[in-house]
mmCIF file of C-alpha atoms in Angstrom:
data_model
loop_
_atom_site.group_PDB
_atom_site.id
_atom_site.type_symbol
_atom_site.label_atom_id
_atom_site.label_comp_id
_atom_site.label_asym_id
_atom_site.label_seq_id
_atom_site.Cartn_x
_atom_site.Cartn_y
_atom_site.Cartn_z
ATOM 1 C CA MET A 1 135.267 93.757 128.122
ATOM 2 C CA GLY A 2 134.003 91.230 124.866
ATOM 3 C CA ASN A 3 130.920 90.546 124.384
ATOM 4 C CA ASN A 4 129.098 87.445 127.466
ATOM 5 C CA ALA A 5 125.265 87.711 126.030
ATOM 6 C CA LEU A 6 125.399 83.756 125.750
ATOM 7 C CA ALA A 7 126.859 83.267 128.676
ATOM 8 C CA LEU A 8 124.721 84.626 130.914
ATOM 9 C CA ASN A 9 120.874 83.897 129.187
ATOM 10 C CA PRO A 10 122.434 80.271 128.034
ATOM 11 C CA LEU A 11 120.700 79.256 124.524
ATOM 12 C CA SER A 12 117.687 76.844 124.509
ATOM 13 C CA SER A 13 117.181 75.461 122.304
ATOM 14 C CA ASN A 14 119.358 72.790 119.926
ATOM 15 C CA ILE A 15 119.485 75.389 116.276
ATOM 16 C CA ASP A 16 119.985 79.521 117.767
ATOM 17 C CA ILE A 17 121.980 82.736 117.167
ATOM 18 C CA THR A 18 126.205 83.379 118.163
ATOM 19 C CA THR A 19 127.732 85.543 119.254
ATOM 20 C CA HIS A 20 128.503 86.695 115.669
ATOM 21 C CA ALA A 21 125.120 86.966 115.808
ATOM 22 C CA SER A 22 124.651 88.649 118.799
ATOM 23 C CA ASP A 23 127.029 91.303 118.357
ATOM 24 C CA PHE A 24 125.183 92.393 115.027
ATOM 25 C CA LEU A 25 122.216 93.100 117.509
ATOM 26 C CA TRP A 26 123.301 94.802 119.511
ATOM 27 C CA ALA A 27 124.169 97.171 116.190
ATOM 28 C CA ILE A 28 120.708 97.484 115.143
ATOM 29 C CA PHE A 29 119.932 98.310 119.501
ATOM 30 C CA SER A 30 122.028 101.102 118.726
ATOM 31 C CA ILE A 31 120.952 101.926 115.715
ATOM 32 C CA MET A 32 117.561 101.890 116.237
ATOM 33 C CA ALA A 33 118.305 103.946 119.831
ATOM 34 C CA ALA A 34 120.275 106.825 118.542
ATOM 35 C CA SER A 35 117.621 106.057 115.189
ATOM 36 C CA GLY A 36 114.688 107.761 118.363
ATOM 37 C CA LEU A 37 117.137 110.556 119.575
ATOM 38 C CA GLY A 38 117.485 112.195 116.195
ATOM 39 C CA LEU A 39 114.484 111.870 114.588
ATOM 40 C CA LEU A 40 113.434 113.747 118.622
ATOM 41 C CA ALA A 41 116.315 116.532 117.594
ATOM 42 C CA LEU A 42 114.689 116.397 113.794
ATOM 43 C CA GLY A 43 111.026 117.544 115.309
ATOM 44 C CA SER A 44 112.709 119.989 117.658
ATOM 45 C CA THR A 45 113.521 122.217 114.567
ATOM 46 C CA ARG A 46 109.157 122.435 113.841
ATOM 47 C CA PRO A 47 107.061 124.364 115.495
ATOM 48 C CA LEU A 48 104.958 122.771 118.150
ATOM 49 C CA GLY A 49 102.074 122.279 116.430
ATOM 50 C CA GLN A 50 104.354 120.006 113.657
ATOM 51 C CA ARG A 51 105.647 117.287 115.287
ATOM 52 C CA ALA A 52 103.125 114.202 114.932
ATOM 53 C CA PHE A 53 104.644 112.633 112.209
ATOM 54 C CA HIS A 54 108.926 112.815 114.223
ATOM 55 C CA HIS A 55 107.325 111.959 117.102
ATOM 56 C CA LEU A 56 105.775 108.576 116.217
ATOM 57 C CA ALA A 57 109.273 107.995 114.039
ATOM 58 C CA ALA A 58 110.619 107.992 117.276
ATOM 59 C CA ALA A 59 108.377 105.474 118.779
ATOM 60 C CA ILE A 60 109.009 102.810 116.059
ATOM 61 C CA CYS A 61 112.815 103.204 116.555
ATOM 62 C CA PHE A 62 112.567 103.208 120.255
ATOM 63 C CA THR A 63 110.955 100.335 120.193
ATOM 64 C CA ALA A 64 112.194 97.966 117.713
ATOM 65 C CA SER A 65 115.123 98.974 119.923
ATOM 66 C CA ILE A 66 113.803 97.382 123.152
ATOM 67 C CA ALA A 67 113.335 93.968 120.811
ATOM 68 C CA TYR A 68 117.261 94.482 119.911
ATOM 69 C CA PHE A 69 118.228 94.431 123.539
ATOM 70 C CA CYS A 70 116.351 91.765 123.944
ATOM 71 C CA MET A 71 117.688 89.714 121.325
ATOM 72 C CA ALA A 72 121.310 90.347 121.070
ATOM 73 C CA SER A 73 121.112 89.451 124.917
ATOM 74 C CA ASP A 74 119.148 85.947 123.814
ATOM 75 C CA LEU A 75 116.236 86.995 125.158
ATOM 76 C CA GLY A 76 112.810 86.871 123.564
ATOM 77 C CA SER A 77 112.230 82.692 122.736
ATOM 78 C CA THR A 78 111.318 79.878 122.599
ATOM 79 C CA PRO A 79 112.119 76.593 121.196
ATOM 80 C CA ILE A 80 109.815 75.701 118.556
ATOM 81 C CA ALA A 81 110.489 71.855 116.934
ATOM 82 C CA VAL A 82 111.343 72.351 113.548
ATOM 83 C CA GLU A 83 109.494 70.619 110.575
ATOM 84 C CA PHE A 84 112.339 70.906 107.179
ATOM 85 C CA ILE A 85 115.487 68.580 109.838
ATOM 86 C CA ARG A 86 118.481 70.340 107.361
ATOM 87 C CA SER A 87 121.858 69.404 106.874
ATOM 88 C CA GLY A 88 124.619 70.285 108.920
ATOM 89 C CA SER A 89 123.620 72.829 111.977
ATOM 90 C CA LEU A 90 120.037 73.392 110.714
ATOM 91 C CA GLY A 91 119.409 69.714 111.713
ATOM 92 C CA ALA A 92 121.207 66.729 110.941
ATOM 93 C CA ASN A 93 123.555 67.340 113.715
ATOM 94 C CA TRP A 94 121.805 68.208 116.135
ATOM 95 C CA VAL A 95 119.950 63.949 115.057
ATOM 96 C CA ALA A 96 123.174 62.400 114.968
ATOM 97 C CA LEU A 97 124.186 63.585 118.089
ATOM 98 C CA GLY A 98 120.810 61.820 119.023
ATOM 99 C CA VAL A 99 118.208 64.575 118.755
ATOM 100 C CA ASP A 100 115.317 63.814 117.434
ATOM 101 C CA ARG A 101 112.769 66.788 117.091
ATOM 102 C CA PRO A 102 115.494 69.627 116.770
ATOM 103 C CA THR A 103 114.185 72.914 118.530
ATOM 104 C CA ARG A 104 115.172 76.429 116.636
ATOM 105 C CA SER A 105 114.648 79.641 117.959
ATOM 106 C CA ILE A 106 111.359 81.566 117.389
ATOM 107 C CA TRP A 107 112.215 85.100 118.343
ATOM 108 C CA TYR A 108 108.634 86.445 120.350
ATOM 109 C CA ALA A 109 109.747 89.890 121.176
ATOM 110 C CA ARG A 110 110.602 89.948 117.619
ATOM 111 C CA TYR A 111 106.497 89.987 117.235
ATOM 112 C CA VAL A 112 105.603 92.039 119.855
ATOM 113 C CA ASP A 113 107.605 95.538 118.130
ATOM 114 C CA TRP A 114 106.062 94.600 115.303
ATOM 115 C CA ALA A 115 101.854 94.395 116.160
ATOM 116 C CA ILE A 116 103.350 98.060 117.405
ATOM 117 C CA THR A 117 105.688 98.977 115.599
ATOM 118 C CA THR A 118 103.798 98.400 112.167
ATOM 119 C CA PRO A 119 100.691 99.678 112.870
ATOM 120 C CA LEU A 120 102.793 103.224 113.733
ATOM 121 C CA LEU A 121 104.765 102.822 110.050
ATOM 122 C CA LEU A 122 101.170 102.709 108.309
ATOM 123 C CA LEU A 123 99.795 105.592 110.748
ATOM 124 C CA GLU A 124 103.156 107.412 109.534
ATOM 125 C CA LEU A 125 102.605 106.824 106.341
ATOM 126 C CA LEU A 126 97.853 107.186 106.212
ATOM 127 C CA LEU A 127 97.813 110.204 108.149
ATOM 128 C CA ALA A 128 99.411 112.290 105.012
ATOM 129 C CA THR A 129 96.328 111.072 103.094
ATOM 130 C CA GLY A 130 93.790 112.204 103.623
ATOM 131 C CA LEU A 131 92.550 108.791 103.338
ATOM 132 C CA PRO A 132 88.696 108.199 105.145
ATOM 133 C CA LEU A 133 89.907 106.423 109.098
ATOM 134 C CA THR A 134 87.602 103.942 108.685
ATOM 135 C CA GLU A 135 89.640 102.830 105.696
ATOM 136 C CA ILE A 136 92.954 104.384 108.373
ATOM 137 C CA PHE A 137 91.985 101.526 111.126
ATOM 138 C CA THR A 138 90.492 98.782 108.189
ATOM 139 C CA THR A 139 94.355 99.278 107.249
ATOM 140 C CA ILE A 140 95.482 98.792 111.040
ATOM 141 C CA PHE A 141 93.557 96.042 111.994
ATOM 142 C CA LEU A 142 94.392 93.784 109.002
ATOM 143 C CA ASP A 143 98.566 94.477 109.597
ATOM 144 C CA GLU A 144 97.622 93.434 113.136
ATOM 145 C CA VAL A 145 96.398 89.538 111.484
ATOM 146 C CA MET A 146 99.458 89.613 109.262
ATOM 147 C CA ILE A 147 101.600 90.360 112.402
ATOM 148 C CA VAL A 148 99.433 87.491 114.674
ATOM 149 C CA THR A 149 99.304 84.876 112.223
ATOM 150 C CA GLY A 150 103.172 85.076 111.747
ATOM 151 C CA LEU A 151 103.677 84.287 114.646
ATOM 152 C CA LEU A 152 101.299 81.108 115.728
ATOM 153 C CA GLY A 153 102.728 80.285 112.516
ATOM 154 C CA ALA A 154 106.217 80.044 113.509
ATOM 155 C CA LEU A 155 104.875 78.945 117.176
ATOM 156 C CA VAL A 156 103.898 75.711 115.566
ATOM 157 C CA SER A 157 105.714 73.030 114.196
ATOM 158 C CA SER A 158 104.056 71.278 111.729
ATOM 159 C CA LYS A 159 103.026 71.885 107.780
ATOM 160 C CA TYR A 160 99.844 73.396 109.485
ATOM 161 C CA LYS A 161 101.823 76.777 109.579
ATOM 162 C CA TRP A 162 101.770 77.553 106.297
ATOM 163 C CA GLY A 163 97.648 77.764 106.647
ATOM 164 C CA LEU A 164 98.974 81.116 109.102
ATOM 165 C CA PHE A 165 100.613 81.794 106.089
ATOM 166 C CA THR A 166 98.768 81.682 104.215
ATOM 167 C CA PHE A 167 96.335 84.206 106.657
ATOM 168 C CA GLY A 168 99.428 86.639 106.841
ATOM 169 C CA CYS A 169 100.082 87.522 103.183
ATOM 170 C CA VAL A 170 96.627 87.864 101.858
ATOM 171 C CA ALA A 171 96.411 90.800 104.520
ATOM 172 C CA GLU A 172 99.390 91.764 103.819
ATOM 173 C CA PHE A 173 98.601 92.111 100.146
ATOM 174 C CA TYR A 174 94.793 93.942 100.950
ATOM 175 C CA ILE A 175 97.711 96.632 102.755
ATOM 176 C CA TRP A 176 99.784 97.071 99.741
ATOM 177 C CA TRP A 177 96.848 97.556 97.397
ATOM 178 C CA MET A 178 95.057 99.807 99.979
ATOM 179 C CA LEU A 179 98.943 102.092 100.215
ATOM 180 C CA LEU A 180 99.134 101.489 96.128
ATOM 181 C CA LEU A 181 95.806 102.488 95.141
ATOM 182 C CA PRO A 182 93.628 103.859 97.434
ATOM 183 C CA ALA A 183 95.598 105.832 99.376
ATOM 184 C CA ARG A 184 97.918 106.914 96.527
ATOM 185 C CA LYS A 185 94.577 108.418 95.156
ATOM 186 C CA SER A 186 92.988 110.332 98.237
ATOM 187 C CA ALA A 187 97.245 112.012 98.796
ATOM 188 C CA ASN A 188 96.745 113.049 95.078
ATOM 189 C CA ASN A 189 93.559 114.924 96.361
ATOM 190 C CA LEU A 190 95.525 117.453 98.315
ATOM 191 C CA GLY A 191 97.695 118.786 96.191
ATOM 192 C CA GLY A 192 100.716 120.586 97.991
ATOM 193 C CA GLY A 193 103.400 118.364 97.847
ATOM 194 C CA PHE A 194 101.517 115.325 99.474
ATOM 195 C CA PRO A 195 101.593 113.437 95.756
ATOM 196 C CA LYS A 196 104.877 113.082 94.940
ATOM 197 C CA MET A 197 106.298 112.679 98.811
ATOM 198 C CA TYR A 198 103.672 109.708 99.556
ATOM 199 C CA ALA A 199 103.716 107.762 95.858
ATOM 200 C CA LEU A 200 107.821 107.535 96.968
ATOM 201 C CA SER A 201 107.281 106.531 100.564
ATOM 202 C CA ALA A 202 104.537 104.257 99.775
ATOM 203 C CA SER A 203 106.917 102.488 96.846
ATOM 204 C CA ILE A 204 109.238 102.830 99.757
ATOM 205 C CA LEU A 205 108.013 100.615 102.499
ATOM 206 C CA SER A 206 105.808 98.980 99.957
ATOM 207 C CA ALA A 207 109.046 97.543 98.579
ATOM 208 C CA LEU A 208 110.634 96.991 101.994
ATOM 209 C CA TRP A 209 107.453 94.250 103.504
ATOM 210 C CA ILE A 210 107.524 91.756 100.422
ATOM 211 C CA LEU A 211 110.867 91.100 101.706
ATOM 212 C CA TYR A 212 109.640 90.451 104.936
ATOM 213 C CA PRO A 213 107.471 87.067 104.428
ATOM 214 C CA VAL A 214 110.049 86.305 102.315
ATOM 215 C CA ALA A 215 112.160 85.414 105.249
ATOM 216 C CA TRP A 216 109.768 83.867 107.362
ATOM 217 C CA GLY A 217 110.061 81.316 104.726
ATOM 218 C CA LEU A 218 113.503 80.954 105.009
ATOM 219 C CA ALA A 219 113.312 81.139 109.199
ATOM 220 C CA ASP A 220 111.086 80.792 111.172
ATOM 221 C CA GLY A 221 108.802 79.145 108.086
ATOM 222 C CA GLY A 222 111.136 77.037 106.920
ATOM 223 C CA ASN A 223 114.302 76.478 108.245
ATOM 224 C CA VAL A 224 116.711 77.153 105.883
ATOM 225 C CA ILE A 225 119.230 79.728 106.960
ATOM 226 C CA THR A 226 120.797 79.791 110.224
ATOM 227 C CA PRO A 227 119.256 82.283 112.718
ATOM 228 C CA THR A 228 122.537 84.087 112.071
ATOM 229 C CA SER A 229 121.476 84.647 109.147
ATOM 230 C CA GLU A 230 117.880 85.746 110.503
ATOM 231 C CA MET A 231 119.186 87.382 111.867
ATOM 232 C CA VAL A 232 120.796 89.652 109.227
ATOM 233 C CA PHE A 233 117.866 89.280 106.796
ATOM 234 C CA TYR A 234 115.774 91.287 109.343
ATOM 235 C CA GLY A 235 117.870 93.152 111.043
ATOM 236 C CA VAL A 236 118.643 95.024 107.328
ATOM 237 C CA LEU A 237 115.311 94.567 106.634
ATOM 238 C CA ASP A 238 114.221 96.704 110.175
ATOM 239 C CA VAL A 239 116.994 98.970 109.171
ATOM 240 C CA LEU A 240 116.040 100.091 105.882
ATOM 241 C CA ALA A 241 112.177 99.886 107.050
ATOM 242 C CA LYS A 242 112.260 101.902 110.128
ATOM 243 C CA PRO A 243 114.822 103.953 110.705
ATOM 244 C CA GLY A 244 115.780 104.459 106.959
ATOM 245 C CA PHE A 245 111.741 104.969 106.135
ATOM 246 C CA CYS A 246 111.202 107.397 108.234
ATOM 247 C CA PHE A 247 114.059 110.483 108.609
ATOM 248 C CA TYR A 248 112.984 109.960 104.533
ATOM 249 C CA HIS A 249 109.437 110.330 104.981
ATOM 250 C CA CYS A 250 109.412 113.400 108.099
ATOM 251 C CA ILE A 251 112.088 115.418 106.050
ATOM 252 C CA ALA A 252 110.336 114.550 102.791
ATOM 253 C CA MET A 253 107.124 116.170 105.205
ATOM 254 C CA SER A 254 109.273 119.524 105.529
ATOM 255 C CA THR A 255 108.440 119.924 101.827
ATOM 256 C CA CYS A 256 104.279 119.874 101.704
ATOM 257 C CA ASP A 257 101.411 122.355 103.042
ATOM 258 C CA TYR A 258 101.421 121.034 106.377
ATOM 259 C CA ASN A 259 97.982 122.709 106.740
ATOM 260 C CA ARG A 260 96.088 121.300 103.891
ATOM 261 C CA LEU A 261 96.497 117.254 106.536
ATOM 262 C CA GLY A 262 93.598 119.470 109.050
ATOM 263 C CA PHE A 263 95.570 118.442 111.871
ATOM 264 C CA VAL A 264 94.144 121.568 113.157
ATOM 265 C CA SER A 265 91.467 121.584 116.530
ATOM 266 C CA GLY A 266 90.527 124.807 115.965
ATOM 267 C CA LYS A 267 91.589 125.686 119.752
ATOM 268 C CA TYR A 268 94.023 128.746 120.943
ATOM 269 C CA SER A 269 96.455 126.510 121.522
ATOM 270 C CA GLN A 270 100.209 126.553 122.741
ATOM 271 C CA ALA A 271 100.478 124.494 119.697
ATOM 272 C CA ALA A 272 98.843 126.296 117.045
ATOM 273 C CA THR A 273 101.498 128.502 114.683
ATOM 274 C CA ALA A 274 101.076 132.514 114.473
ATOM 275 C CA GLU A 275 98.081 131.878 111.890
ATOM 276 C CA GLU A 276 95.601 129.234 112.996
ATOM 277 C CA ARG A 277 95.722 131.255 115.692
ATOM 278 C CA TYR A 278 94.784 134.590 114.367
ATOM 279 C CA TYR A 279 91.798 132.642 112.321
ATOM 280 C CA ASN A 280 91.488 130.405 115.112
ATOM 281 C CA THR A 281 90.487 133.679 117.083
ATOM 282 C CA GLN A 282 88.684 135.693 114.371
ATOM 283 C CA HIS A 283 86.468 132.558 113.890
ATOM 284 C CA LEU A 284 85.353 132.774 117.898
ATOM 285 C CA ASN A 285 84.241 136.390 117.284
ATOM 286 C CA HIS A 286 82.612 136.109 114.316
ATOM 287 C CA ASP A 287 80.321 133.029 115.263
ATOM 288 C CA GLU A 288 80.413 134.976 118.564
ATOM 289 C CA HIS A 289 79.078 138.229 116.859
ATOM 290 C CA ALA A 290 76.568 136.237 114.186
ATOM 291 C CA ASN A 291 75.222 134.619 117.685
ATOM 292 C CA GLU A 292 74.543 138.164 118.797
ATOM 293 C CA HIS A 293 73.318 139.082 115.748
ATOM 294 C CA ARG A 294 69.927 136.101 115.173
ATOM 295 C CA SER A 295 69.384 136.952 118.623
ATOM 296 C CA SER A 296 68.720 140.628 118.453
ATOM 297 C CA THR A 297 66.846 139.783 114.546
ATOM 298 C CA ALA A 298 64.583 137.242 115.963
ATOM 299 C CA THR A 299 63.695 139.704 119.059
ATOM 300 C CA ARG A 300 62.823 141.992 116.588
ATOM 301 C CA VAL A 301 61.495 139.896 113.612
ATOM 302 C CA GLU A 302 58.666 137.889 113.876
ATOM 303 C CA GLY A 303 58.047 135.133 112.424
ATOM 304 C CA SER A 304 61.858 135.813 110.345
ATOM 305 C CA SER A 305 62.737 133.062 108.297
ATOM 306 C CA PRO A 306 64.584 129.851 110.590
ATOM 307 C CA ASN A 307 66.804 129.390 107.028
ATOM 308 C CA ALA A 308 68.040 133.316 107.668
ATOM 309 C CA ALA A 309 67.740 132.665 111.120
ATOM 310 C CA ALA A 310 70.080 130.064 111.572
ATOM 311 C CA HIS A 311 72.445 131.297 108.341
ATOM 312 C CA ASN A 312 76.564 131.303 109.639
ATOM 313 C CA GLY A 313 78.712 133.494 107.549
ATOM 314 C CA SER A 314 81.500 131.710 108.687
ATOM 315 C CA THR A 315 84.197 131.084 106.578
ATOM 316 C CA ALA A 316 85.865 127.175 105.665
ATOM 317 C CA HIS A 317 88.251 125.968 107.616
ATOM 318 C CA PRO A 318 91.937 126.587 106.160
ATOM 319 C CA GLY A 319 93.013 123.133 107.345
ATOM 320 C CA PHE A 320 90.122 122.177 105.062
ATOM 321 C CA LYS A 321 90.848 118.399 102.833
ATOM 322 C CA PRO A 322 89.449 117.714 99.809
ATOM 323 C CA THR A 323 90.081 114.390 100.014
ATOM 324 C CA GLN A 324 87.270 111.425 98.777
ATOM 325 C CA ALA A 325 86.942 111.286 102.765
ATOM 326 C CA ALA A 326 85.299 115.342 102.409
ATOM 327 C CA VAL A 327 81.630 115.472 101.660
#
């Protein structure tokens, strides 16, 4: 049975995808879905308390698979009049047929995907640096600004789209700066294999993200390439930036000292490793004995020193992060 998605969901724009583009999108959908399952399987080989990065990565791929399902089915787009009428099928042929303002499909399904997956990608990367949460949240906020301004710009048919595009580029420059300088410095302070892992992961993601504004300018913005070429451009980028990056990052994380991230709650839980459970139990018992000692001392010794009574001999948590955020 052939691909009849375009017959069931008729084209809504003059400049739209072809059946070959739909076939390609179905292939990307399959890659994304299979990668999500693969990342979950890879995560199952790690201890319960060390699967957060694998589950984040799987969520990224599953979300992208839904977006590609929509686009392969010719769903999740809207027609927008192009600013630039190019030769052939990119506008001139339609003008010759009497269409004054040819329209091009703008795939909002892709932007919904990015609004969910790009913050998760940043979390996947930045949570392995010990960077202060305030800086992580700021970076994620500017990432959302980048995606929303890209969508708004794509939906505008006049030259004002380039103003929105500029706002998005400014936000992306901040993200690049954060990934390559402050976050890298923080990862270097972690040690335990994180500096090398982060340097390569951040370089890969930053290099790939540079190409997305180029694709936007050639497709949604400038109407330079056909929708089929657009799908190939974005599709290859998405495969590299999502499953490709996520598999590398998760495998590289397995060589790092996970405990240095400090992702231990202090509770005797199912997810805690044997070492963490031992520490948590001993730490709680020590605190109980210390409290009993302070109470008995305060009862026996009238007017004892407040500093001595408040003294707690507990040791530092094994997950303490010697990063720029630590005091």
